[in-house]
Every structure is written in C-alpha cells, then in structure tokens.
CSV table of C-alpha atoms in Angstrom, one decimal:
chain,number,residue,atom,x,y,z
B,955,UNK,CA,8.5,7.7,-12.2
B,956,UNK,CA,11.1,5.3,-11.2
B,957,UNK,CA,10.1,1.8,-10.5
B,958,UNK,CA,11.7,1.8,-6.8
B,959,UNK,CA,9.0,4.7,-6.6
B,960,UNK,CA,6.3,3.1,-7.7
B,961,UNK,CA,7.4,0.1,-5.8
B,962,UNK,CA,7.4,2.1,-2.7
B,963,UNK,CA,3.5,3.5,-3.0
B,964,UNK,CA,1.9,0.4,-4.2
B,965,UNK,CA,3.4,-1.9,-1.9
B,966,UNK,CA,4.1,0.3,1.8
B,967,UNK,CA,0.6,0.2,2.5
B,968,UNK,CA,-0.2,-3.1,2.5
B,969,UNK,CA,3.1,-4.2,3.9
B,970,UNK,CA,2.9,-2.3,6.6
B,971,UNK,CA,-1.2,-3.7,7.6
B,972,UNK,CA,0.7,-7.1,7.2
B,973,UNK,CA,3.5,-6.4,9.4
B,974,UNK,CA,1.0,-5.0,12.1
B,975,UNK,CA,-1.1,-8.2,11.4
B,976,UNK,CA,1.5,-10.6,11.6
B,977,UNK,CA,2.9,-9.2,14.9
B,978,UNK,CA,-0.4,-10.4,16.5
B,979,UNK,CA,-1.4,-6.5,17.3
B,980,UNK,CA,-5.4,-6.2,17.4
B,981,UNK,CA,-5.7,-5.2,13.9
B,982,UNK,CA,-8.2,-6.7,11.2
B,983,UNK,CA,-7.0,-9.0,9.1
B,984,UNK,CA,-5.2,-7.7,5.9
B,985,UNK,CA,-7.9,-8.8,3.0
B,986,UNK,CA,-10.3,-6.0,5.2
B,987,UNK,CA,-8.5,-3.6,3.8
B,988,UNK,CA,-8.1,-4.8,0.2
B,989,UNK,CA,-10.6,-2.5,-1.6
B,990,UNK,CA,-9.1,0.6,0.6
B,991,UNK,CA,-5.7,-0.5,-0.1
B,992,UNK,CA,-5.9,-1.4,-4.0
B,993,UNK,CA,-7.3,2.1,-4.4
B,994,UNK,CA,-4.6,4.2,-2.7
B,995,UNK,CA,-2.3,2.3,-4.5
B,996,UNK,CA,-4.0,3.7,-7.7
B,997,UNK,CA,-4.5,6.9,-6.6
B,998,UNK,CA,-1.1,7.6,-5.8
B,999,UNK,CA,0.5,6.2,-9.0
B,1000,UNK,CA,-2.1,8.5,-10.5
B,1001,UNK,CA,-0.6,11.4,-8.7
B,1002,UNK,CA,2.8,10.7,-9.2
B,1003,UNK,CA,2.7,10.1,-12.5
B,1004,UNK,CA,0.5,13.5,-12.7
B,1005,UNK,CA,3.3,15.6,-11.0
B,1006,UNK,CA,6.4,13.7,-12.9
B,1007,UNK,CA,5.6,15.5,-15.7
C-alpha cells in the first residue's frame, strides 16, 4: 500500500468530523468520535493491506 493511501484512510475521517466541526455545523465535538475514528482507521489499513497482496 502506498503511503498517499494509507494517508488517505487514516486521516479522511477525522478530517472531515473536523471540518464539519470547525464550520460551526451542530456536530459533536471531534474527541466524541476518537475511539470510533482510531478504529476505522485500523480496520481499513487492515483491509487494505489484506487485499494488496
């Protein structure tokens, strides 16, 4: 996997929560979602790296 890949799932997530947070929409605020957002991270690094193979 490429590192502009893996840059792309670990980080998207959360920096699209931020941007919807920092834009003042009703949203919670972005540590909420840290658990949730740490463990897609993982999961899809898992799967990518699964189906790179």
């Amino acid at each position: 996997m490429s590192v502009e890949v893996a840059h792309a799932i670990v980080f998207a997530p959360a920096q699209e929560v931020c941007r919807l947070w920092l834009a003042g929409k009703p949203f919670p605020p972005p540590t909420s979602f840290s658990q949730a957002l740490g463990a897609a991270a993982w999961a899809g690094l898992c799967a990518a790296s699964s189906t790179s193979r």
